[in-house]
Coordinates of C-alpha atoms in Angstrom, one line a residue:
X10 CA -4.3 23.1 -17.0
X11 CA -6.5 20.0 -16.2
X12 CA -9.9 19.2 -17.2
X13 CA -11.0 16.2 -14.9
X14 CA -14.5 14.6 -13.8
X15 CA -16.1 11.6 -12.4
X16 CA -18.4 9.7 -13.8
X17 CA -20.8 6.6 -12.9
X18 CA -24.1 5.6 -12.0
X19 CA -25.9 7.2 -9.1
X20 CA -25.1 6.6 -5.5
X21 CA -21.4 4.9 -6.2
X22 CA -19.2 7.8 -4.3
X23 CA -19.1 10.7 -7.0
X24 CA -20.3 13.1 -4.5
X25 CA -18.0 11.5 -1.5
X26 CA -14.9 11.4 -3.7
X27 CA -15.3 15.3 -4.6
X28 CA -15.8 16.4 -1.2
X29 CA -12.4 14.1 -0.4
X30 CA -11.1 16.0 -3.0
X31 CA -11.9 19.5 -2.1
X32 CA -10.9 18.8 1.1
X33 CA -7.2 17.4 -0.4
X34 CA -6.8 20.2 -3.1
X35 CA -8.7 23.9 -0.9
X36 CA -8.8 22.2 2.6
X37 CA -12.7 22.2 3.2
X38 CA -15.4 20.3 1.2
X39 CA -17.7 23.2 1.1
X40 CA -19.4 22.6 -2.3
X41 CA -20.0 26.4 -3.4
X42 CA -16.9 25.9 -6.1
X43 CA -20.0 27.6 -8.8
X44 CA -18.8 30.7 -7.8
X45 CA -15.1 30.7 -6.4
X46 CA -12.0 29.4 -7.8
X47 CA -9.4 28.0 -5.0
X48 CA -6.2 27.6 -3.8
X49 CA -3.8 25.9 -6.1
X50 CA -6.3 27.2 -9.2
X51 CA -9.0 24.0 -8.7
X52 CA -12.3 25.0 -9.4
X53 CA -14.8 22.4 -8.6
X54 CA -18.2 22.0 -9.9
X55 CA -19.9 19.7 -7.2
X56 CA -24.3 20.0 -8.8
X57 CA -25.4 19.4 -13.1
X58 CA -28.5 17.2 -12.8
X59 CA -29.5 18.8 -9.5
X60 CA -28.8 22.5 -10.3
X61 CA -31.0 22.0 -13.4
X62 CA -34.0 20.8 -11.1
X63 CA -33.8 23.2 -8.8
X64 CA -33.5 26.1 -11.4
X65 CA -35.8 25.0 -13.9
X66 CA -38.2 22.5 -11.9
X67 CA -37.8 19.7 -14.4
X68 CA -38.0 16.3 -13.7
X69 CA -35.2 13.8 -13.4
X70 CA -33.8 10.3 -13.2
X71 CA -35.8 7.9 -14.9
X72 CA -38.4 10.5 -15.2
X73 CA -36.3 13.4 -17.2
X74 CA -37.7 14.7 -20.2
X75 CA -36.5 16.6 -23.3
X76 CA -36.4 19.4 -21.8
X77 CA -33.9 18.3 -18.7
X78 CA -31.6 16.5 -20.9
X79 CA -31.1 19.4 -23.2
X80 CA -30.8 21.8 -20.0
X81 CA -28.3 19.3 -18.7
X82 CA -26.2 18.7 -22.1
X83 CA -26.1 22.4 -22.2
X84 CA -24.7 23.2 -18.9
X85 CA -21.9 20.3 -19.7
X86 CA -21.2 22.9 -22.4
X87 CA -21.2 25.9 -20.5
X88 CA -18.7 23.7 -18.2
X89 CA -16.7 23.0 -20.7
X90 CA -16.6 26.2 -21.9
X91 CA -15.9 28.0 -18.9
X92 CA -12.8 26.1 -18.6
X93 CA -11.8 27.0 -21.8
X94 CA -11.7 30.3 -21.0
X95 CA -10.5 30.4 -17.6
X96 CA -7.6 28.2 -18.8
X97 CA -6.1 31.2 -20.4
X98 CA -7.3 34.4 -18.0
X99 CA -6.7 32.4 -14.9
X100 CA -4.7 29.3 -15.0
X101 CA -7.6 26.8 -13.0
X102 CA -7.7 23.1 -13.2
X103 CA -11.5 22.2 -13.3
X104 CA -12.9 18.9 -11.5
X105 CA -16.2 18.2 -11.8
X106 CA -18.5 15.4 -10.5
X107 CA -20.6 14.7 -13.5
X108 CA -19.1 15.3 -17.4
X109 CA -20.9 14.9 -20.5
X110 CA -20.3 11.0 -20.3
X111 CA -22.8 10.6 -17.9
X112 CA -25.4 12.9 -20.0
X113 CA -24.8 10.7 -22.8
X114 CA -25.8 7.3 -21.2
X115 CA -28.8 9.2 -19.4
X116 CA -29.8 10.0 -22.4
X117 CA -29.7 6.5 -23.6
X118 CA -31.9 4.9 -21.0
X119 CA -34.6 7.9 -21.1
X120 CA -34.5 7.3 -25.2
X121 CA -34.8 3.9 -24.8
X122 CA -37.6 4.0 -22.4
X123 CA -39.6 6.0 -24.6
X124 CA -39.3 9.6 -22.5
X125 CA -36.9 11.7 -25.1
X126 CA -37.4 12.1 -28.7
X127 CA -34.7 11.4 -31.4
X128 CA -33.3 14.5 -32.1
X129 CA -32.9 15.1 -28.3
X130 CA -30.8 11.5 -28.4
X131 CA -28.9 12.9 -31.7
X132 CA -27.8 16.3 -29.7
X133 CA -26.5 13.8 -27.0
X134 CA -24.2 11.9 -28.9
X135 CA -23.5 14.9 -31.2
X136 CA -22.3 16.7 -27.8
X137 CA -20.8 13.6 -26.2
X138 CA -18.1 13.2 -29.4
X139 CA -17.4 16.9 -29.1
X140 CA -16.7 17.4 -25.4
X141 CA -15.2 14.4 -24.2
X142 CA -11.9 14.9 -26.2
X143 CA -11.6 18.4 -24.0
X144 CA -11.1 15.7 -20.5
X145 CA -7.5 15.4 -19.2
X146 CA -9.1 12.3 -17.3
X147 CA -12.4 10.4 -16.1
X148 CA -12.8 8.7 -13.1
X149 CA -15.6 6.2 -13.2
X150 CA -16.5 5.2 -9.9
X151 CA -17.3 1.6 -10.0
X152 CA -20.9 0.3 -8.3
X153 CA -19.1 -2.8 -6.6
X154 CA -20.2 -3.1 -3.0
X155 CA -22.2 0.5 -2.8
X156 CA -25.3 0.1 -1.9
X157 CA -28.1 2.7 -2.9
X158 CA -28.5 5.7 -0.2
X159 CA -31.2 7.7 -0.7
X160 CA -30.4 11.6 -0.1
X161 CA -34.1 12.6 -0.9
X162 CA -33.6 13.1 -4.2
X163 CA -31.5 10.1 -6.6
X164 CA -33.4 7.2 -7.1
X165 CA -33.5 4.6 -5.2
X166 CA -35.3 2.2 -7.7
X167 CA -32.4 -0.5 -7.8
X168 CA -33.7 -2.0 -11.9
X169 CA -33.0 1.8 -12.9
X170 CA -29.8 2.0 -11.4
X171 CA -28.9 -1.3 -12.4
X172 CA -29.4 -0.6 -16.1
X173 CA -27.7 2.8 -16.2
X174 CA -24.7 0.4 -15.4
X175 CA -25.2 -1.9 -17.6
X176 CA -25.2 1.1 -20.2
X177 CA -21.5 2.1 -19.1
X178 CA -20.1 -1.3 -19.1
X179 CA -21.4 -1.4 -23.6
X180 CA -19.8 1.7 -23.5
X181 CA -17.0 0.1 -21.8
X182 CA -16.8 -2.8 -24.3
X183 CA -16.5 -0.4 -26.9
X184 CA -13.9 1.6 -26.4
X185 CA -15.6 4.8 -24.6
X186 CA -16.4 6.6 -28.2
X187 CA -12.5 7.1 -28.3
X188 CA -12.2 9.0 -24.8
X189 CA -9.5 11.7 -25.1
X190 CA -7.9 11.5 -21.6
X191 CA -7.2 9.1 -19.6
X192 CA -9.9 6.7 -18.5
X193 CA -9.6 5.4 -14.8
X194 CA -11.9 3.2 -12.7
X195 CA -12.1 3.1 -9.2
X196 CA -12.8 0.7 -6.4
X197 CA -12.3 -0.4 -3.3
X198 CA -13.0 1.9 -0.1
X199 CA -13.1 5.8 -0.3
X200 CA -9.6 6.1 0.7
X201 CA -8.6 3.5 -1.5
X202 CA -10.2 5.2 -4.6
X203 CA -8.3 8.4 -3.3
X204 CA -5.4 7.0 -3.7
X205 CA -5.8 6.0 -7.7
X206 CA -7.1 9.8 -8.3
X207 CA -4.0 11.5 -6.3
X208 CA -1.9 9.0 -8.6
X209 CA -3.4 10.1 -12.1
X210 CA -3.4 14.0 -11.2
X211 CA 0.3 14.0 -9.8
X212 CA 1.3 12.0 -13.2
X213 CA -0.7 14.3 -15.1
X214 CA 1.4 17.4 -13.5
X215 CA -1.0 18.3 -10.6
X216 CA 0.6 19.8 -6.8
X217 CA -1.0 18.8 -4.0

């Protein structure tokens, strides 16, 4: 069973690619996949930063904390976890729209700006090196030619945005931290992009 997830700055078609994926692998794009696992055994998990905010009231973006980077590191976990077990009761490929990738480099702008402590950056990478061997692959969707769309609650602020990039292409240069699937990046149009992710999951064994 698969273990798959985007990854990339904000507003570069995480959220558009899932839906197109939903709809491709359960026929609708109906992003309650918290609670139900789907045809063919995909469960999606569509909300991390988002669900945190909305359950805990923390703030995010360049304005997260300690405390919304350890809530978000530890759902990545739970994720992770949860996969785990399903993988043996019931069989279900997991795709998700954020992994623990993106809560490392997160991490390492807030640290760098001053807004987490140490030990919160030394649990990120801690986490990071344990959980991304458990991907089958990571799709990064590249910023080229999206602009920023502001849903009312990413940031807009184009120097923040720009910087988290900058922070996956070092990561980039050096190798991902030994990534334990495959690592794929995406561009061109939506449908384009679509066609690079049904590629990987049918040569990784997925039916669509």
């Amino acid at each position: 069973m698969l273990l798959v997830s985007f990854t990339g700055a904000q507003s570069t078609g995480k959220s558009t690619l899932l839906d197109m994926c939903m709809s491709l692998l359960f026929g609708n794009s109906e992003r309650d996949a918290y609670t139900s696992p789907v045809r063919d055994k995909w469960v999606f998990i569509p909300e991390v930063t988002r669900l945190i905010k909305r359950q805990y009231g923390v703030n995010i973006n360049e304005q997260g904390s300690d405390d919304t980077q350890l809530l978000i590191l530890n759902q990545h976990l739970i994720n992770t976890i949860q996969y785990k077990q399903n993988r043996f009761k019931e069989g279900s490929h997991y795709m998700m729209d954020r992994c623990i990738m993106d809560g490392y480099v997160y991490s390492k702008y807030l640290h760098s700006h001053g807004r987490i402590e140490d030990s919160t950056m030394n649990i990120a990478e801690s986490m990071y090196r344990r959980l991304l061997p458990s991907l089958d692959a990571i799709f990064y969707t590249h910023p080229e030619d999206i602009p920023i769309q502001d849903d009312g609650e990413r940031s807009i602020d184009p120097d923040f945005r720009d910087e988290i990039i900058s922070i996956y292409d070092d990561l980039r240069s050096e190798g991902w931290y030994g990534v334990g699937g495959d690592f794929v990046i995406l561009k061109g149009t939506p449908v384009e992009r679509m066609e690079l992710i049904k590629a990987k999951l049918r040569e990784l064994g997925a039916t669509f």
